[in-house]
Coordinates of C-alpha atoms and ligand atoms in Angstrom, one line a residue:
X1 CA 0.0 0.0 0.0
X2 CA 1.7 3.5 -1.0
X3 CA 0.8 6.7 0.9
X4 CA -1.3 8.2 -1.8
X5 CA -3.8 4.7 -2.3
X6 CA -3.8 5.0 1.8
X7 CA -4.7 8.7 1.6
X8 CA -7.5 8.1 -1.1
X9 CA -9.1 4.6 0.6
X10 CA -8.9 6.8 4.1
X11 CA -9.9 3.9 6.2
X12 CA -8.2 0.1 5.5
X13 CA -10.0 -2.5 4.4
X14 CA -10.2 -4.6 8.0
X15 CA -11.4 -1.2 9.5
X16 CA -7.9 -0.1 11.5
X17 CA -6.2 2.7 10.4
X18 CA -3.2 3.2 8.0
X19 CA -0.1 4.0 9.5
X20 CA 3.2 4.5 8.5
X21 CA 5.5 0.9 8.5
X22 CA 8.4 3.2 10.1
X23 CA 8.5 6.9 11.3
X24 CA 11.2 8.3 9.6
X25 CA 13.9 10.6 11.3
X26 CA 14.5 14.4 9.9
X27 CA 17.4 14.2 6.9
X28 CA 17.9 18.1 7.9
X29 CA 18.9 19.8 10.8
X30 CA 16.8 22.6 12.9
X31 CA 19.7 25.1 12.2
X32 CA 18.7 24.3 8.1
X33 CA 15.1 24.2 8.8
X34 CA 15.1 27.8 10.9
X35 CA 15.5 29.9 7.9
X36 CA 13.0 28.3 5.9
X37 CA 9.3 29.6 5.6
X38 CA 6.2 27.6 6.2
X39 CA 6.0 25.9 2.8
X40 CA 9.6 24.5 2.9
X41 CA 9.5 23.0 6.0
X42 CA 6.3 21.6 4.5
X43 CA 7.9 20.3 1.8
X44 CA 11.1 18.8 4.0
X45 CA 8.9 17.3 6.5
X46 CA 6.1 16.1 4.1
X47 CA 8.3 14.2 1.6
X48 CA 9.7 12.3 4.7
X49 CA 5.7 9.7 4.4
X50 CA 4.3 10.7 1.2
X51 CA 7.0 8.8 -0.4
X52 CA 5.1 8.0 -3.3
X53 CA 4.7 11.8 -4.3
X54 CA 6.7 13.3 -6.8
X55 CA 8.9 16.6 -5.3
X56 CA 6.5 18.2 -8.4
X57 CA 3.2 17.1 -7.0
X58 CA 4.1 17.4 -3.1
X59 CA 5.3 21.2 -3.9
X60 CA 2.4 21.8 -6.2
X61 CA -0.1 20.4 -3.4
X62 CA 1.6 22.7 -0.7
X63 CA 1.6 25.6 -2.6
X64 CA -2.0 25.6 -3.5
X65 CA -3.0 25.1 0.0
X66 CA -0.6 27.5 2.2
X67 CA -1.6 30.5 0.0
X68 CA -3.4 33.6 0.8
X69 CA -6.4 31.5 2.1
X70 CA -4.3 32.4 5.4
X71 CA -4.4 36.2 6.7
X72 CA -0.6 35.9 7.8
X73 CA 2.1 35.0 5.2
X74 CA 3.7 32.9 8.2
X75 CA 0.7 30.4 8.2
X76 CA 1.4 29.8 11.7
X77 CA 2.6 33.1 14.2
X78 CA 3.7 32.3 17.5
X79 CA 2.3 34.5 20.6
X80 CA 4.7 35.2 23.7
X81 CA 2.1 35.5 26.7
X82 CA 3.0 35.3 30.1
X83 CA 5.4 32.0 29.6
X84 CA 4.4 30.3 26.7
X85 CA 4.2 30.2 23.1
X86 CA 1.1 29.7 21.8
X87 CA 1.5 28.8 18.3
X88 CA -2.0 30.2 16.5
X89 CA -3.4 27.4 14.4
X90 CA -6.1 29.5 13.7
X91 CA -5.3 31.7 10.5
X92 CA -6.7 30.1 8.0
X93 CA -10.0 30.3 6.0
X94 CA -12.0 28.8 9.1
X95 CA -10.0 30.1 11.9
X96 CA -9.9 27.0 13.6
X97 CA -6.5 24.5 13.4
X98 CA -8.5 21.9 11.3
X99 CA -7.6 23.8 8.2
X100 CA -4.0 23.1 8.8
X101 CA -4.5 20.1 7.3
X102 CA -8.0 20.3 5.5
X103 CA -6.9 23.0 3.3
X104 CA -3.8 20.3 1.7
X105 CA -6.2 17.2 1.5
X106 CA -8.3 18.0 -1.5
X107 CA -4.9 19.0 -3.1
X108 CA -3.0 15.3 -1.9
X109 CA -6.6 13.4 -2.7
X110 CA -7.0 14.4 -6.4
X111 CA -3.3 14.1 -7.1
X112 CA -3.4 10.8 -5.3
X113 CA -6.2 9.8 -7.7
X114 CA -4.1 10.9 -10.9
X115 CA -0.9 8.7 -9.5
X116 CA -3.3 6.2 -9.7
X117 CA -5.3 6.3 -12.7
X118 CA -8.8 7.0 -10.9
X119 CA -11.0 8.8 -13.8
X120 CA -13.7 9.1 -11.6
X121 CA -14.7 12.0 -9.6
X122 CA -14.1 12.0 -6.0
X123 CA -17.2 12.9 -4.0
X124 CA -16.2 13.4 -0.2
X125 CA -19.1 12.8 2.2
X126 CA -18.7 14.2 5.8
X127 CA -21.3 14.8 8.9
X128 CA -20.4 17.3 11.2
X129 CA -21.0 18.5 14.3
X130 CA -20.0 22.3 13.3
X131 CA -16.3 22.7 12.8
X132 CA -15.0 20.0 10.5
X133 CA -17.9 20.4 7.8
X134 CA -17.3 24.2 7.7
X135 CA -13.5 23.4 6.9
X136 CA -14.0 20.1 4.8
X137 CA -16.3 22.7 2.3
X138 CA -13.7 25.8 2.3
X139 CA -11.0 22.6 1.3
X140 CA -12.6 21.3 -1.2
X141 CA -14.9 24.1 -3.0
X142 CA -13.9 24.8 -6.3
X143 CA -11.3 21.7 -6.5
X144 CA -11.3 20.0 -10.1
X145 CA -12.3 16.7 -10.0
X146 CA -14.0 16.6 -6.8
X147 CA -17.8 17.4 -4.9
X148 CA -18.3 17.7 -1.4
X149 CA -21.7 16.7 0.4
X150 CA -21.9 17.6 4.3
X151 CA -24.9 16.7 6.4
X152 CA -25.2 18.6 9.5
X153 CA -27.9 18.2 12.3
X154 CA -30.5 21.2 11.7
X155 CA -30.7 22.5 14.5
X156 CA -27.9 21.1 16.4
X157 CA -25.1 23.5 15.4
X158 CA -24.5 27.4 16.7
X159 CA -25.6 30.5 14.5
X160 CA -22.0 31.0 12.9
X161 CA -21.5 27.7 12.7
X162 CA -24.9 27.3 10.3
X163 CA -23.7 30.6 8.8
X164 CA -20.3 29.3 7.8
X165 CA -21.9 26.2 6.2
X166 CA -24.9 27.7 4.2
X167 CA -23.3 30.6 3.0
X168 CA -20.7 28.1 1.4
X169 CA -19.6 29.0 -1.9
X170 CA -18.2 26.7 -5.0
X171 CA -20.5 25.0 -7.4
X172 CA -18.8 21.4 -6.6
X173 CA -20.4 22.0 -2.5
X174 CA -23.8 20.9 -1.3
X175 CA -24.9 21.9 2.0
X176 CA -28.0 19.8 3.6
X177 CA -29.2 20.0 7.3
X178 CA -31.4 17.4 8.6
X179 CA -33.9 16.9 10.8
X180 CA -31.9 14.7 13.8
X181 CA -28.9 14.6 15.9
X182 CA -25.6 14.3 15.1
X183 CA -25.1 10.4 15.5
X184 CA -28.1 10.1 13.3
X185 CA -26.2 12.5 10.6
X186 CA -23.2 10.3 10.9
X187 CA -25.2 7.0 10.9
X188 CA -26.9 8.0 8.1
X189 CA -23.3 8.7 6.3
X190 CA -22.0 5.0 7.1
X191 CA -24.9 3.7 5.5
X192 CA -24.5 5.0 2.5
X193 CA -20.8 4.1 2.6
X194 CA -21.7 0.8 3.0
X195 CA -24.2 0.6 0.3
X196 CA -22.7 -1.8 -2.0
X197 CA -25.7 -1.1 -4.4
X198 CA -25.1 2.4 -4.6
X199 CA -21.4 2.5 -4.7
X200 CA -22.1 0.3 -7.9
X201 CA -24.6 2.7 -9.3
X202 CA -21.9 5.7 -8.8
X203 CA -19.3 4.2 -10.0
X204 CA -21.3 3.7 -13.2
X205 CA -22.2 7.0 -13.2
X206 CA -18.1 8.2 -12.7
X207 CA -17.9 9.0 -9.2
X208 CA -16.4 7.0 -5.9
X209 CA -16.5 8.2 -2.3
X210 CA -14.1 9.1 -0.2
X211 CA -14.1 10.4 3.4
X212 CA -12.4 13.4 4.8
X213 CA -12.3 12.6 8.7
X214 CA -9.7 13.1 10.7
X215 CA -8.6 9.3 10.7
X216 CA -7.4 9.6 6.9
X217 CA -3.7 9.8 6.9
X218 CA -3.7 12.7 4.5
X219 CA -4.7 14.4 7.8
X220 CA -2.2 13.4 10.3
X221 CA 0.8 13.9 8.0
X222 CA 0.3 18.0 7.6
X223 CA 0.0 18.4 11.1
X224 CA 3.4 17.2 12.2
X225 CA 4.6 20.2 10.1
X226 CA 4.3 23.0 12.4
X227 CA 5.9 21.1 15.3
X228 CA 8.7 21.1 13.4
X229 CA 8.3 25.1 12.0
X230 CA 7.7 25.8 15.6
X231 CA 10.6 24.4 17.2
X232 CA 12.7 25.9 14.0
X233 CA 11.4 29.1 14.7
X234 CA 12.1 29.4 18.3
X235 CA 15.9 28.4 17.2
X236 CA 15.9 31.4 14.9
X237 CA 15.1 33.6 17.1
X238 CA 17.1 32.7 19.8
X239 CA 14.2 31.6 22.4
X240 CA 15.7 28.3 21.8
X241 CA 19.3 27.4 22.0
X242 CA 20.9 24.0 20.3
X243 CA 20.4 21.2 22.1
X244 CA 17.5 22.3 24.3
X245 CA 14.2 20.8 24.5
X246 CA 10.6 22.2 24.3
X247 CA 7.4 20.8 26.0
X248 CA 3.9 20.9 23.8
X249 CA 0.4 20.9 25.5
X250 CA -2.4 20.4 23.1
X251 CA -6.1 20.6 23.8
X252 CA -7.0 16.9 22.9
X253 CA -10.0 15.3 21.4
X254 CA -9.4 12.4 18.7
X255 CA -5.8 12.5 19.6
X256 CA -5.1 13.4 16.0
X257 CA -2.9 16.9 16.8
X258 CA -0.9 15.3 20.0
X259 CA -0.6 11.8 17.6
X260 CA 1.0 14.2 15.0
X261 CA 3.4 16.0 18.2
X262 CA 4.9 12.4 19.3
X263 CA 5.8 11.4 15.6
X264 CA 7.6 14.7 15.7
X265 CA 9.2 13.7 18.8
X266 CA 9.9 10.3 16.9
X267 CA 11.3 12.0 13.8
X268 CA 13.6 13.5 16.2
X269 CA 12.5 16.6 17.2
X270 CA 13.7 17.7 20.4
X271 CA 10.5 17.6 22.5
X272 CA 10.3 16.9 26.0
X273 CA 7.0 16.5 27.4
X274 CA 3.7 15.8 25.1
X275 CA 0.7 17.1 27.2
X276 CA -2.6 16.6 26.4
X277 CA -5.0 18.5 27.9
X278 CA -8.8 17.6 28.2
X279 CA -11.9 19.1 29.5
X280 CA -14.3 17.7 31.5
X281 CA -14.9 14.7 29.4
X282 CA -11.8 13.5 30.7
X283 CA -11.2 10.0 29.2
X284 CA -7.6 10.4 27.9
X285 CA -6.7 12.3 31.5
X286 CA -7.5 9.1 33.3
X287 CA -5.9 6.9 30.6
X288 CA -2.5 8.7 30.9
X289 CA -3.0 8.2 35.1
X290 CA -3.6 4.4 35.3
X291 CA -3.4 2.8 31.9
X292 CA -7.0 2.3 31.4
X293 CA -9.4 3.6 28.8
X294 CA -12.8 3.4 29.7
X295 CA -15.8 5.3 27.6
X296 CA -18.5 4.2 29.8
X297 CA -19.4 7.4 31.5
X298 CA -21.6 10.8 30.8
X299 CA -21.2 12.7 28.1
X300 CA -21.0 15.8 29.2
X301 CA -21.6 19.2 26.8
X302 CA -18.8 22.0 27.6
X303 CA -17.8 24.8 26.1
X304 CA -15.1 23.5 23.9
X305 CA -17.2 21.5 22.1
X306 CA -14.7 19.9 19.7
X307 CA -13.1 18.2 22.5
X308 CA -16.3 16.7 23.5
X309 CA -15.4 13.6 22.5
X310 CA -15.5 9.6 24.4
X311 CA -13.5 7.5 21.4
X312 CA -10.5 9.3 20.8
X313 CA -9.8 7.3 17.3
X314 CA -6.2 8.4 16.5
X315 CA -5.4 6.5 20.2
X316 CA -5.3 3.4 18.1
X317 CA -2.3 4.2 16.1
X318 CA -0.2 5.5 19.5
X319 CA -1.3 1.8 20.9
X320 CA 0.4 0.1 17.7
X321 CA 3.5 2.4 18.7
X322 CA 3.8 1.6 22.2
X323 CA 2.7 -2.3 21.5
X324 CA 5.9 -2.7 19.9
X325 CA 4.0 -2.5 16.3
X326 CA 2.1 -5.2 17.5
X327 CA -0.9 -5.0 15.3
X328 CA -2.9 -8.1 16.4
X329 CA -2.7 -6.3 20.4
X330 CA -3.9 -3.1 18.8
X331 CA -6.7 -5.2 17.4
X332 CA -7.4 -7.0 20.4
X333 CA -8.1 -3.5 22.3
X334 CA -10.0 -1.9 19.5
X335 CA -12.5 -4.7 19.8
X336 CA -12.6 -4.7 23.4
X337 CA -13.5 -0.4 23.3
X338 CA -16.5 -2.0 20.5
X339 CA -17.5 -4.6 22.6
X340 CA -16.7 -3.3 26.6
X341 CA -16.3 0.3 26.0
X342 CA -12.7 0.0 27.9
X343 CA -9.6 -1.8 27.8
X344 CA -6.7 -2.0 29.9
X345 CA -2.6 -1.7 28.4
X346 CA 0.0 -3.8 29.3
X347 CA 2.7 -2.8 32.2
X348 CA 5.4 -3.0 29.5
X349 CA 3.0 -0.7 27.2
X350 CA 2.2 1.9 29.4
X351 CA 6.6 2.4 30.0
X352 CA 6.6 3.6 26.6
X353 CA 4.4 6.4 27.8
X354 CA 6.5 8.3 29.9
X355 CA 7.1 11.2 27.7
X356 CA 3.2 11.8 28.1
X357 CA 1.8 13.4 30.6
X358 CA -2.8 14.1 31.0
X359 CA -4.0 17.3 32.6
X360 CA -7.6 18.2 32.8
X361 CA -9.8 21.7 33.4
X362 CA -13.1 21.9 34.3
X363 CA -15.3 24.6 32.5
X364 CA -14.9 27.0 35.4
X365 CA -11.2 26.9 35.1
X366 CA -11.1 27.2 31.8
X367 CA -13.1 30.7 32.2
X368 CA -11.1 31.7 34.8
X369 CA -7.8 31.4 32.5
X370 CA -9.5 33.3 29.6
X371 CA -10.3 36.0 31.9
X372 CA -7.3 36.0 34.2
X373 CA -4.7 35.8 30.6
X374 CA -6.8 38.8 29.2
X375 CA -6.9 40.7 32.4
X376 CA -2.8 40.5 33.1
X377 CA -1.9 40.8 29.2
X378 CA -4.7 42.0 27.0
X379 CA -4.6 38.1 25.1
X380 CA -7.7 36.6 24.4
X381 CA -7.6 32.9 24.0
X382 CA -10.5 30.8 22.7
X383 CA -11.8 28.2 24.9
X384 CA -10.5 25.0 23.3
X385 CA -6.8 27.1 24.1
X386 CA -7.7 28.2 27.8
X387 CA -7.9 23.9 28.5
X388 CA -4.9 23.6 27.5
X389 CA -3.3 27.0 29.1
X390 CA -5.2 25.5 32.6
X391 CA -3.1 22.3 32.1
X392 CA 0.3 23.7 31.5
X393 CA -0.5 25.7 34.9
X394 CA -1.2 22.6 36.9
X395 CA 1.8 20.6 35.0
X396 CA 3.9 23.8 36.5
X397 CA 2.6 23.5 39.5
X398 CA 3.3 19.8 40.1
X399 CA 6.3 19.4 38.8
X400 CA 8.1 22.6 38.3
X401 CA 9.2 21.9 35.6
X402 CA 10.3 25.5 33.5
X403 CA 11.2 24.2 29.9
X404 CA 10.2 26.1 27.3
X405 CA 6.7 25.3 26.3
X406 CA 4.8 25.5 23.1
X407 CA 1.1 25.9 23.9
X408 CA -1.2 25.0 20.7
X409 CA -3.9 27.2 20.4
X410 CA -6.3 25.4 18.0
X411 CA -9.2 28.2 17.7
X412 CA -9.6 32.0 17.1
X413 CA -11.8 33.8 19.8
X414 CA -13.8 34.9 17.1
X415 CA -14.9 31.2 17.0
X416 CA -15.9 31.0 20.1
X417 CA -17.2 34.6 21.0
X418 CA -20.3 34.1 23.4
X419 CA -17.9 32.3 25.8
X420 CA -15.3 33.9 25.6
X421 CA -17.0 37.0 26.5
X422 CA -19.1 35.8 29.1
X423 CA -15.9 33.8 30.6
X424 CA -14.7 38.0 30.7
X425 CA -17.0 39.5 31.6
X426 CA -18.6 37.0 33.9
X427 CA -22.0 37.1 33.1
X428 CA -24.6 35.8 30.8
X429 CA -25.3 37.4 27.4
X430 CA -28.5 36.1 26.6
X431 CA -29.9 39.2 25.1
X432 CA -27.1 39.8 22.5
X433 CA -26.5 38.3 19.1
X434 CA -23.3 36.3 18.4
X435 CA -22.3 39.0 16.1
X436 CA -23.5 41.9 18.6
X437 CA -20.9 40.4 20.9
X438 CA -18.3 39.6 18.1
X439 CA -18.4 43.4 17.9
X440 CA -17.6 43.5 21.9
X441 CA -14.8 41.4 21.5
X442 CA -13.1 43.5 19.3
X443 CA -13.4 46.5 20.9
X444 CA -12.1 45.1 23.8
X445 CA -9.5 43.2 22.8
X446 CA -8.1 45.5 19.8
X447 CA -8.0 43.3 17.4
X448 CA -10.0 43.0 14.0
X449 CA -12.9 40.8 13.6
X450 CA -11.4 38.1 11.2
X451 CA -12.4 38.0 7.2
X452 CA -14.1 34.4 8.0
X453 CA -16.2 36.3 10.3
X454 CA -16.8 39.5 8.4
X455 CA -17.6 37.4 5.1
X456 CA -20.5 35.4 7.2
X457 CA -22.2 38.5 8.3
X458 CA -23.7 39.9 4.8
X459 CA -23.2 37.1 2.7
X460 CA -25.8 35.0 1.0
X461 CA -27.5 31.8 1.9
X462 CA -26.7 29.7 -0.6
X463 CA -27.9 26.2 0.8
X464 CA -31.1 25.9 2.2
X465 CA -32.2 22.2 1.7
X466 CA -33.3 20.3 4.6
X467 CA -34.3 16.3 5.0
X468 CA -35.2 13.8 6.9
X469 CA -32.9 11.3 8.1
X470 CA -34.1 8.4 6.0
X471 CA -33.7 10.9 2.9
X472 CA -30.2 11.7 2.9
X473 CA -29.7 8.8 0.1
X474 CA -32.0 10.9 -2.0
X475 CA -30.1 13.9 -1.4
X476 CA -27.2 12.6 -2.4
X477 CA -28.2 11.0 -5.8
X478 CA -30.4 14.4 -6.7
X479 CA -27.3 16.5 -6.3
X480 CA -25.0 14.0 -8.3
X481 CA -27.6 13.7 -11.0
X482 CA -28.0 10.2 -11.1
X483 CA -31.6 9.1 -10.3
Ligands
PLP1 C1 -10.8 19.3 16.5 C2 -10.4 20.3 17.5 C3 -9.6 20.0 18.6 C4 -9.2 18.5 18.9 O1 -8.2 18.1 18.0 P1 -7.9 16.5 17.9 O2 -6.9 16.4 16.8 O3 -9.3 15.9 17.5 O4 -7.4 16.0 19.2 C5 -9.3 21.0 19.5 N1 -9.7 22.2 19.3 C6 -10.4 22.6 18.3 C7 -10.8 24.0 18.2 C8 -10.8 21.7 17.3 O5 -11.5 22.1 16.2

């Protein structure tokens, strides 16, 4: 299996994930990599999996994706506060860190299917609960070759978050809510994957689905890139000297952006500590403590809703890792999570996880650091960041600890703006429209109301279709034509 047949089949045929057969190490030092922009250290990091890809098609692919789409010609700017780094993932047409690698997978996808003679058209189906379907259709709109369908639950997602979707332009993007929950829009997705009949019938018709979730390996590979344009950085200018070591904390759902920190680490980066922060649903937290994962609790709703999350998927490919590439074990646990809901790792597997280290916040901690950070410096943080700010305070606190410490910051406040202000200004804004209090934010904080955000206020609906569950199969064969 090559890199680009993994990236277009997204899941393997057994169900497990693809994963790379080695990690490889970094043929270039940090010195080298420090005075290269965003797109080169792509390119150098990139090249290192997607072995199959041509230095042509890789550069091509990068190019077209870390463009102007971001408002910062660094991609990814790095914010001194207090003492951290919080490296903003949140500059690109979204402003949430999914585009880092959603905005290069439509680009990797269709020139995967050229390598390998796919014809058809490649239609990406995706339910979301908000963020990644907003992302998945700023990707993929306008990309030759492919379409992009996204259910979303009706009226389970926030005002901008509908906004972002409907507004969506690009004649190859269909928007549809429908009338259920999120499982239901995600059920309903499956179904249709797994409809042999229909897959037939498309095929026929030129077209073959593919998936853009966040367990295709198309996604994980982008993401180790600004670990290592991070850790560059901080050499250039001097924050970092040779030979020293930085820590990461990263607010954690699937595991897919911590997964992406320790192959870093693997590669040889010099990385100390790989924290993963959590809120209240605090599965991985409890993992980390005694070896155990164990889904069967409450879900609870927070505030930083995309960590809301029991199955943290990616988990399965750190198991292989720390299993000794022991794929049968890694199977034997993944069936146990299907069948139990928990599993317990070996003593000899949880050794290889000393370099990680679980923290948790609760939602009034989290407040409290969005409020206390702004307060002392004037920074506004979004709430998925203030988790992971809370648990680099308590890692501090128990260990003292002072290495440097990157602190990924995987949304803009904009995103997030009816928390964030109420965490400020401590009180409940029930009377005041998301974009009354967008325009509070600013003025408070300084800063300009980002273009993602501006775009949504005036722009047209464009999507307006709405169906029941049982019709999404419908939907999807009206908008491809073939009935
Ligand atoms: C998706 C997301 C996360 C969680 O990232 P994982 O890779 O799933 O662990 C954190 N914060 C924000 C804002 C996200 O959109």
């Amino acid at each position: 299996m090559t890199a680009s047949q993994a990236i277009l089949q997204g899941l393997a045929a057994d169900g497990g994930l693809f994963v790379p057969t080695k990690i490889p190490s970094l043929d270039i030092s940090l010195e080298t990599l420090s005075g290269m922009s965003y797109q080169e250290t792509a390119y150098e990091v990139m090249k290192l999996f997607l072995t199959d890809f041509t230095e042509e098609e890789l550069k091509s692919c990068i190019n077209c994706a870390y463009d102007k789409k971001f408002d910062t010609e660094v991609i990814v700017p790095m914010a001194r506060v207090e003492d951290a780094y919080y490296l903003e993932l949140f500059h690109g047409s979204t402003i949430a860190f999914k585009d880092m690698a959603l905005s290069i997978l439509p680009y990797l996808m269709t020139t995967a299917a050229k390598k390998n003679q796919i014809k058809n058209e490649i239609v990406i189906l995706t339910a979301t609960s908000g963020d990644t379907g907003k992302a998945a259709l700023a990707g993929f709109a306008d990309v030759p070759g492919t379409k992009i369908i996204v259910f979303y639950p009706k009226d389970g997602v926030s005002p901008v978050q509908e906004k972002q979707m409907v507004t969506q332009k690009g004649d190859n993007t269909h928007v549809i809510g429908i009338r259920g929950n999120f499982d239901d829009a995600q059920n309903g997705v499956k179904a249709i994957f797994g409809d042999e009949e229909m897959k037939k019938e498309l095929l026929e018709a030129g077209f073959q689905f593919s998936s853009a979730n966040s367990i295709n390996i198309g996604r994980l590979v982008p993401q180790i890139v600004y670990y290592v344009y991070a850790c560059a950085k901080l050499l250039e200018s001097n924050e970092l000297q040779k030979g020293d070591k930085i820590n990461v904390v990263v607010p954690t759902g699937n595991f897919g952006n911590i997964l992406a920190a320790y192959y870093a680490k693997q590669m040889g980066l010099p990385i100390g500590k790989l924290i993963c922060a959590s809120n209240d649903n605090k599965v991985l937290y409890d993992f980390f403590r005694t070896g155990e994962y164990d889904r069967n609790r409450p879900f609870i709703l927070t505030t930083s809703p995309s960590m809301d999350i029991l199955i943290s998927s990616n988990l399965e490919r750190l198991l292989y890792r720390i299993a000794g590439e022991d794929a049968q074990k890694d199977l034997e646990l993944m069936e146990l999570l299907k069948t139990e809901g928990r599993y317990e790792i070996t003593s000899e597997m949880k050794k290889q996880l000393a370099d990680f280290c679980g923290y948790y916040a609760s939602e009034k901690e989290a407040a409290a650091k969005i409020a206390g950070t702004y307060e002392n410096t004037g920074y506004v943080m979004d709430t998925h960041t203030a988790v992971a700010a809370c648990a680099y305070e308590k890692y501090v606190k128990d260990t003292q600890d002072h290495t440097r410490t990157v602190i990924v910051s995987t949304a803009s406040p904009y995103k997030f703006t009816r928390s964030v202000m109420e965490a400020i200004d401590k009180k409940q804004y029930g009377g005041m429209t998301d974009f009354e209090l967008i325009d509070k934010l600013a003025a408070i904080s300084g800063t300009e109301v980002p273009g993602a955000i501006e775009e949504i206020r005036t722009a047209l609906v464009r999507h307006k279709k709405v169906c029941e569950v049982n019709g999404m199969k419908q939907a999807v064969r009206e908008f491809l034509g073939v009935e």
